[in-house]
Amino acid sequence: MNAPIRIGIIGAGRMGLDHAVRVRDRISGAVLTAIVEPDGVRRSIAATEFSDARMFVELDDAVGHADLDAVIIASPGRFHEEALLKCLDSKLDVLCEKPLTPDTASAIRVLEAEQRADRPLIQVGFMRRFDPEYAGLKQLVDSHELGELLMLHCVHRNPEMPEFFTQEMLIDDSVVHEFDLVSWFSGSEIAGVEVRYPRRSSNAPPALAEPLFVLCELENGVLADVEMSANARFGYQVTMEAVFENGIARVGQPSGLQRWHEGSFRIEESQDFLSRFRAAYDIEIQSWVNAVEEARLGGPNAYDGYRVAAACEAGVEALTRSGQTIAVEQRPRPSFYA
Ligand code: ISE
């Protein structure tokens, strides 16, 4: 049996700690050796919970001292470029949480640096591709069993968002997932993005105008709409309906315990993305670890992250030019990412 892959996690926030538990308890062939977190409070919480891992303030220290084969980047997107470039310099395999970077200029710098390596080293954390229902839908699309895919109706509802959440984050932190999926399902590139504003929800904090209605035009003619709600209150709900020539398919419908009581019927709804996508994250990280073992990627690559960044850039511009379709500008896929 091979030695376990030694993993360091950058960022001990909500996502980073969730991955730390996953690597420690549920992933085979991996061991958590390091956590990098500049914030002292978060670092000491992590140190208590993950006493077998070494704690570092800076990535440089971890790369210099810890036994590392691979890194999960779970810090906020604006810090990704610097971390990615350092990991590439040290030839470390990386699972980078979405977004790869917040804009295309920085994503291109990462792609250029990565292409100096022998092979792609960065997998991007579009975990929904690993959700069993979404993976089943992808198989259905690719089988052509229901004919060609025509449209996708996507719903992305969060119960509430933290105070720091900005209007742009509705696109590059949330709709970013749908940008990846609609392109993956349709097997085509996003050509244009339009944003429309329905009546504003009184649940929206002063800094946000939402919900949003986002329309994506794919190069092959598929249309995808996304309802993005940041403060839907009742729970966390992410669904998709795919319309084919000869049928439809749905994912993300409420499931689980069903309860009938006092004249009503009830099914529990998820309350956050970590529980809703727990299985997807587990499968994603296991797939990545297995792939690292074989010196390859186990999911979407940095070019996928770049093209989604390009769609996000158009989407952010569309926020201020409601009703206009903003073209997505992107460079062709280098053969390195074929
Ligand atoms: C969050 O960062 C995620 O990635 C979740 O999957 C998404 O549903 C949520 O809207 C984002 O803020």
Short mmCIF file of C-alpha atoms and ligand atoms in Angstrom, two decimals:
data_model
loop_
_atom_site.label_atom_id
_atom_site.label_comp_id
_atom_site.label_asym_id
_atom_site.label_seq_id
_atom_site.Cartn_x
_atom_site.Cartn_y
_atom_site.Cartn_z
CA MET A 1 0.00 0.00 0.00
CA ASN A 2 1.24 3.50 -0.87
CA ALA A 3 1.97 6.06 1.82
CA PRO A 4 -1.00 8.40 2.43
CA ILE A 5 -1.03 11.74 0.57
CA ARG A 6 0.02 14.42 3.08
CA ILE A 7 -2.44 17.29 2.85
CA GLY A 8 -2.22 20.88 4.06
CA ILE A 9 -5.27 23.13 4.23
CA ILE A 10 -5.01 26.87 3.66
CA GLY A 11 -7.72 28.74 5.53
CA ALA A 12 -9.39 27.59 8.75
CA GLY A 13 -12.72 29.26 8.10
CA ARG A 14 -16.00 27.39 7.71
CA MET A 15 -15.03 25.61 4.47
CA GLY A 16 -11.45 24.88 5.52
CA LEU A 17 -12.50 23.28 8.82
CA ASP A 18 -15.17 21.25 7.02
CA HIS A 19 -12.50 19.89 4.66
CA ALA A 20 -10.18 19.26 7.62
CA VAL A 21 -12.79 17.03 9.29
CA ARG A 22 -13.40 15.31 5.95
CA VAL A 23 -9.70 14.57 5.33
CA ARG A 24 -9.17 13.42 8.92
CA ASP A 25 -12.28 11.23 9.22
CA ARG A 26 -13.70 10.22 5.87
CA ILE A 27 -11.09 10.23 3.11
CA SER A 28 -8.93 7.20 2.56
CA GLY A 29 -5.32 7.41 1.42
CA ALA A 30 -4.80 10.89 2.90
CA VAL A 31 -3.59 12.42 6.13
CA LEU A 32 -3.97 16.01 7.33
CA THR A 33 -0.49 17.31 8.17
CA ALA A 34 -0.81 21.12 8.19
CA ILE A 35 -3.23 24.02 8.49
CA VAL A 36 -2.28 27.54 7.42
CA GLU A 37 -4.34 30.32 8.98
CA PRO A 38 -3.16 33.91 9.57
CA ASP A 39 -5.96 34.73 12.05
CA GLY A 40 -4.86 33.82 15.60
CA VAL A 41 -8.32 32.97 16.94
CA ARG A 42 -9.20 30.71 14.05
CA ARG A 43 -5.76 29.11 14.21
CA SER A 44 -6.10 28.22 17.87
CA ILE A 45 -9.57 26.73 17.30
CA ALA A 46 -8.07 24.60 14.52
CA ALA A 47 -5.08 23.64 16.71
CA THR A 48 -7.41 22.31 19.41
CA GLU A 49 -9.57 20.33 17.01
CA PHE A 50 -6.77 19.02 14.77
CA SER A 51 -3.99 18.39 17.24
CA ASP A 52 -2.17 15.97 14.90
CA ALA A 53 -1.67 18.66 12.25
CA ARG A 54 0.93 21.44 12.44
CA MET A 55 -0.35 25.02 12.47
CA PHE A 56 1.25 27.77 10.35
CA VAL A 57 0.66 31.48 9.95
CA GLU A 58 2.02 31.69 6.40
CA LEU A 59 1.99 29.28 3.48
CA ASP A 60 5.75 29.89 2.99
CA ASP A 61 6.43 28.45 6.46
CA ALA A 62 4.26 25.41 5.76
CA VAL A 63 5.93 24.73 2.43
CA GLY A 64 9.32 25.09 4.09
CA HIS A 65 8.61 22.92 7.12
CA ALA A 66 5.64 20.62 6.84
CA ASP A 67 5.56 17.31 5.06
CA LEU A 68 3.24 18.20 2.23
CA ASP A 69 2.29 16.46 -1.01
CA ALA A 70 -0.88 18.40 -1.75
CA VAL A 71 -2.84 21.43 -0.62
CA ILE A 72 -6.51 22.38 -0.33
CA ILE A 73 -6.97 26.14 -0.74
CA ALA A 74 -10.04 27.20 1.22
CA SER A 75 -9.21 30.86 1.87
CA PRO A 76 -11.32 33.69 0.34
CA GLY A 77 -11.01 33.97 -3.47
CA ARG A 78 -8.99 37.20 -3.40
CA PHE A 79 -6.08 35.33 -1.75
CA HIS A 80 -6.09 32.41 -4.20
CA GLU A 81 -3.69 33.75 -6.82
CA GLU A 82 -0.80 34.21 -4.39
CA ALA A 83 -1.37 30.81 -2.79
CA LEU A 84 -1.73 29.07 -6.16
CA LEU A 85 1.48 30.58 -7.51
CA LYS A 86 3.39 29.46 -4.41
CA CYS A 87 1.97 25.93 -4.64
CA LEU A 88 2.89 25.77 -8.33
CA ASP A 89 6.41 26.94 -7.51
CA SER A 90 6.72 24.04 -5.07
CA LYS A 91 5.12 21.58 -7.55
CA LEU A 92 2.33 20.75 -5.09
CA ASP A 93 -0.96 19.26 -6.22
CA VAL A 94 -3.82 21.63 -5.38
CA LEU A 95 -7.55 21.45 -4.85
CA CYS A 96 -8.57 25.12 -5.04
CA GLU A 97 -12.03 26.04 -3.79
CA LYS A 98 -14.05 28.13 -6.22
CA PRO A 99 -13.49 30.72 -7.55
CA LEU A 100 -10.08 29.87 -9.02
CA THR A 101 -9.38 33.61 -8.79
CA PRO A 102 -11.88 36.48 -8.80
CA ASP A 103 -10.99 37.82 -12.29
CA THR A 104 -9.62 36.66 -15.62
CA ALA A 105 -6.36 38.63 -15.47
CA SER A 106 -5.27 36.78 -12.32
CA ALA A 107 -6.68 33.47 -13.65
CA ILE A 108 -4.52 33.88 -16.78
CA ARG A 109 -1.42 34.47 -14.65
CA VAL A 110 -2.19 31.21 -12.84
CA LEU A 111 -2.74 29.32 -16.12
CA GLU A 112 0.56 30.64 -17.48
CA ALA A 113 2.44 29.57 -14.35
CA GLU A 114 0.80 26.17 -14.35
CA GLN A 115 1.77 25.53 -17.96
CA ARG A 116 5.42 25.67 -16.91
CA ALA A 117 4.82 22.41 -14.97
CA ASP A 118 4.86 18.96 -16.61
CA ARG A 119 1.12 18.50 -16.14
CA PRO A 120 -1.93 20.32 -14.72
CA LEU A 121 -1.63 20.45 -10.92
CA ILE A 122 -4.75 22.45 -10.02
CA GLN A 123 -8.23 20.99 -9.61
CA VAL A 124 -11.00 23.53 -9.01
CA GLY A 125 -13.65 22.90 -6.35
CA PHE A 126 -16.82 22.83 -8.41
CA MET A 127 -18.21 20.18 -6.08
CA ARG A 128 -21.69 20.06 -7.58
CA ARG A 129 -20.29 18.00 -10.46
CA PHE A 130 -19.74 15.23 -7.88
CA ASP A 131 -23.24 15.38 -6.36
CA PRO A 132 -24.81 12.01 -7.21
CA GLU A 133 -27.95 13.63 -8.67
CA TYR A 134 -26.04 16.12 -10.81
CA ALA A 135 -23.66 13.37 -11.95
CA GLY A 136 -26.73 11.30 -12.95
CA LEU A 137 -28.14 14.24 -14.92
CA LYS A 138 -24.82 14.65 -16.74
CA GLN A 139 -24.97 10.97 -17.76
CA LEU A 140 -28.53 11.46 -18.98
CA VAL A 141 -27.55 14.50 -21.07
CA ASP A 142 -24.57 12.68 -22.57
CA SER A 143 -26.65 9.55 -23.33
CA HIS A 144 -29.07 11.59 -25.52
CA GLU A 145 -31.79 9.25 -24.22
CA LEU A 146 -34.29 12.12 -23.96
CA GLY A 147 -33.03 13.82 -27.11
CA GLU A 148 -30.98 17.02 -27.17
CA LEU A 149 -30.79 19.35 -24.19
CA LEU A 150 -32.68 22.61 -24.91
CA MET A 151 -32.94 24.59 -21.68
CA LEU A 152 -31.87 24.56 -18.03
CA HIS A 153 -33.90 26.20 -15.24
CA CYS A 154 -31.73 26.66 -12.18
CA VAL A 155 -32.71 27.75 -8.69
CA HIS A 156 -30.11 28.81 -6.11
CA ARG A 157 -31.65 29.91 -2.79
CA ASN A 158 -29.67 30.66 0.35
CA PRO A 159 -31.49 31.21 3.65
CA GLU A 160 -29.34 34.27 4.44
CA MET A 161 -25.91 35.68 3.69
CA PRO A 162 -23.22 37.06 6.02
CA GLU A 163 -22.95 40.85 6.37
CA PHE A 164 -19.82 41.06 4.21
CA PHE A 165 -21.68 39.62 1.21
CA THR A 166 -21.67 42.08 -1.72
CA GLN A 167 -23.78 42.44 -4.85
CA GLU A 168 -20.86 41.16 -6.97
CA MET A 169 -20.58 38.06 -4.75
CA LEU A 170 -24.11 37.09 -5.80
CA ILE A 171 -22.43 36.39 -9.12
CA ASP A 172 -18.83 35.39 -8.38
CA ASP A 173 -19.43 33.52 -5.11
CA SER A 174 -22.85 31.99 -5.78
CA VAL A 175 -23.95 31.95 -9.46
CA VAL A 176 -20.35 30.88 -10.18
CA HIS A 177 -21.57 27.30 -9.57
CA GLU A 178 -24.31 27.57 -12.18
CA PHE A 179 -21.87 29.10 -14.70
CA ASP A 180 -19.75 25.97 -14.34
CA LEU A 181 -22.70 23.58 -14.50
CA VAL A 182 -24.60 25.04 -17.45
CA SER A 183 -21.47 24.90 -19.56
CA TRP A 184 -20.64 21.37 -18.35
CA PHE A 185 -24.15 20.05 -19.02
CA SER A 186 -24.58 21.71 -22.38
CA GLY A 187 -21.06 20.84 -23.54
CA SER A 188 -20.76 24.41 -24.78
CA GLU A 189 -19.29 27.76 -23.78
CA ILE A 190 -21.30 30.60 -22.26
CA ALA A 191 -21.52 33.28 -24.96
CA GLY A 192 -23.48 35.95 -23.09
CA VAL A 193 -24.95 36.79 -19.70
CA GLU A 194 -27.91 39.02 -18.86
CA VAL A 195 -29.17 40.03 -15.41
CA ARG A 196 -32.73 41.13 -14.63
CA TYR A 197 -34.06 42.31 -11.29
CA PRO A 198 -37.51 41.17 -10.19
CA ARG A 199 -39.30 42.99 -7.36
CA ARG A 200 -36.73 43.43 -4.56
CA SER A 201 -37.20 41.23 -1.50
CA SER A 202 -37.68 43.12 1.76
CA ASN A 203 -35.40 40.43 3.29
CA ALA A 204 -32.47 41.83 1.25
CA PRO A 205 -30.07 43.89 3.41
CA PRO A 206 -29.45 47.51 2.24
CA ALA A 207 -26.26 46.48 0.39
CA LEU A 208 -28.02 43.90 -1.80
CA ALA A 209 -30.56 44.13 -4.59
CA GLU A 210 -31.97 40.63 -4.87
CA PRO A 211 -33.22 38.16 -5.90
CA LEU A 212 -31.60 38.15 -9.33
CA PHE A 213 -32.69 36.54 -12.55
CA VAL A 214 -29.66 35.58 -14.64
CA LEU A 215 -29.95 34.40 -18.22
CA CYS A 216 -27.05 32.55 -19.89
CA GLU A 217 -26.85 32.00 -23.63
CA LEU A 218 -24.70 29.05 -24.59
CA GLU A 219 -22.82 28.98 -27.90
CA ASN A 220 -24.80 25.90 -29.03
CA GLY A 221 -28.14 27.67 -28.46
CA VAL A 222 -29.02 26.16 -25.07
CA LEU A 223 -30.57 28.79 -22.76
CA ALA A 224 -30.15 28.62 -18.99
CA ASP A 225 -31.89 30.78 -16.42
CA VAL A 226 -30.86 31.10 -12.79
CA GLU A 227 -32.94 32.44 -9.94
CA MET A 228 -30.44 33.62 -7.34
CA SER A 229 -31.84 34.40 -3.90
CA ALA A 230 -29.54 35.31 -1.03
CA ASN A 231 -32.10 35.68 1.76
CA ALA A 232 -34.86 33.19 1.01
CA ARG A 233 -35.16 32.49 4.76
CA PHE A 234 -36.86 29.06 4.65
CA GLY A 235 -33.72 27.04 3.93
CA TYR A 236 -31.01 26.22 1.41
CA GLN A 237 -32.37 25.01 -1.91
CA VAL A 238 -30.47 24.32 -5.10
CA THR A 239 -32.38 22.72 -7.96
CA MET A 240 -32.18 22.31 -11.70
CA GLU A 241 -34.71 21.28 -14.31
CA ALA A 242 -33.31 20.17 -17.65
CA VAL A 243 -35.63 20.42 -20.65
CA PHE A 244 -34.89 17.98 -23.45
CA GLU A 245 -36.57 17.40 -26.80
CA ASN A 246 -38.44 14.35 -25.48
CA GLY A 247 -38.66 14.81 -21.73
CA ILE A 248 -37.48 16.67 -18.65
CA ALA A 249 -35.29 15.79 -15.68
CA ARG A 250 -35.00 17.40 -12.24
CA VAL A 251 -32.38 17.41 -9.52
CA GLY A 252 -32.37 18.83 -6.00
CA GLN A 253 -35.98 18.16 -5.07
CA PRO A 254 -36.57 17.88 -1.29
CA SER A 255 -36.08 14.29 -0.13
CA GLY A 256 -35.57 12.43 3.12
CA LEU A 257 -37.87 12.14 6.09
CA GLN A 258 -41.52 12.74 5.18
CA ARG A 259 -43.93 13.57 7.99
CA TRP A 260 -47.73 13.74 8.14
CA HIS A 261 -49.12 15.42 11.25
CA GLU A 262 -52.20 17.45 12.23
CA GLY A 263 -53.46 17.74 8.68
CA SER A 264 -50.16 18.68 7.09
CA PHE A 265 -47.34 16.99 5.19
CA ARG A 266 -43.71 17.95 5.74
CA ILE A 267 -40.26 17.15 4.28
CA GLU A 268 -37.14 18.62 5.84
CA GLU A 269 -35.24 21.10 3.66
CA SER A 270 -31.45 21.56 3.83
CA GLN A 271 -30.28 24.54 5.84
CA ASP A 272 -26.84 25.13 4.37
CA PHE A 273 -24.55 24.12 1.54
CA LEU A 274 -22.16 22.11 3.71
CA SER A 275 -24.88 19.64 4.67
CA ARG A 276 -26.70 19.74 1.29
CA PHE A 277 -23.49 18.95 -0.59
CA ARG A 278 -21.72 16.86 2.07
CA ALA A 279 -21.68 13.75 -0.14
CA ALA A 280 -20.57 15.81 -3.15
CA TYR A 281 -17.62 17.26 -1.20
CA ASP A 282 -16.65 13.80 0.09
CA ILE A 283 -16.72 12.29 -3.41
CA GLU A 284 -14.87 15.29 -4.84
CA ILE A 285 -12.03 15.16 -2.31
CA GLN A 286 -11.73 11.37 -2.55
CA SER A 287 -11.59 11.62 -6.33
CA TRP A 288 -8.87 14.29 -6.06
CA VAL A 289 -6.81 12.26 -3.55
CA ASN A 290 -7.04 9.15 -5.75
CA ALA A 291 -5.95 11.22 -8.74
CA VAL A 292 -3.02 12.82 -6.88
CA GLU A 293 -1.84 9.31 -6.12
CA GLU A 294 -1.68 8.73 -9.89
CA ALA A 295 -0.20 12.17 -10.73
CA ARG A 296 -3.32 13.43 -12.52
CA LEU A 297 -6.44 15.52 -11.82
CA GLY A 298 -9.72 14.03 -10.62
CA GLY A 299 -12.06 16.84 -11.72
CA PRO A 300 -12.33 20.29 -13.33
CA ASN A 301 -9.02 21.99 -14.13
CA ALA A 302 -7.71 25.55 -13.93
CA TYR A 303 -8.90 26.33 -17.46
CA ASP A 304 -12.45 25.44 -16.31
CA GLY A 305 -11.87 27.88 -13.46
CA TYR A 306 -10.69 30.54 -15.93
CA ARG A 307 -13.72 30.22 -18.24
CA VAL A 308 -16.06 30.49 -15.26
CA ALA A 309 -14.12 33.60 -14.17
CA ALA A 310 -14.79 35.02 -17.65
CA ALA A 311 -18.53 34.33 -17.26
CA CYS A 312 -18.43 35.93 -13.80
CA GLU A 313 -16.78 39.04 -15.21
CA ALA A 314 -19.59 39.37 -17.75
CA GLY A 315 -22.14 38.62 -15.02
CA VAL A 316 -20.76 41.33 -12.73
CA GLU A 317 -20.92 43.84 -15.59
CA ALA A 318 -24.46 42.68 -16.35
CA LEU A 319 -25.46 43.58 -12.76
CA THR A 320 -25.14 47.26 -13.66
CA ARG A 321 -26.48 46.99 -17.22
CA SER A 322 -29.69 45.14 -16.50
CA GLY A 323 -31.53 43.98 -19.60
CA GLN A 324 -28.43 43.91 -21.81
CA THR A 325 -26.63 40.75 -22.81
CA ILE A 326 -22.93 41.06 -21.96
CA ALA A 327 -20.66 38.99 -24.18
CA VAL A 328 -18.25 36.60 -22.47
CA GLU A 329 -14.70 37.09 -23.75
CA GLN A 330 -12.41 34.12 -23.28
CA ARG A 331 -9.18 32.72 -24.63
CA PRO A 332 -9.24 29.32 -26.35
CA ARG A 333 -8.34 26.24 -24.32
CA PRO A 334 -4.58 25.55 -24.47
CA SER A 335 -3.69 21.96 -25.49
CA PHE A 336 -2.14 21.57 -21.99
CA TYR A 337 -5.75 21.39 -20.69
CA ALA A 338 -7.15 19.14 -23.44
C1 ISE B 1 -21.04 29.68 -1.05
O1 ISE B 1 -19.75 30.26 -1.07
C2 ISE B 1 -21.03 28.42 -1.83
O2 ISE B 1 -20.13 28.08 -2.53
C3 ISE B 1 -22.35 27.73 -1.85
O3 ISE B 1 -22.27 26.52 -2.56
C4 ISE B 1 -23.34 28.65 -2.50
O4 ISE B 1 -24.61 28.05 -2.52
C5 ISE B 1 -23.44 29.97 -1.75
O5 ISE B 1 -24.35 30.81 -2.40
C6 ISE B 1 -22.06 30.62 -1.68
O6 ISE B 1 -22.12 31.81 -0.95
#
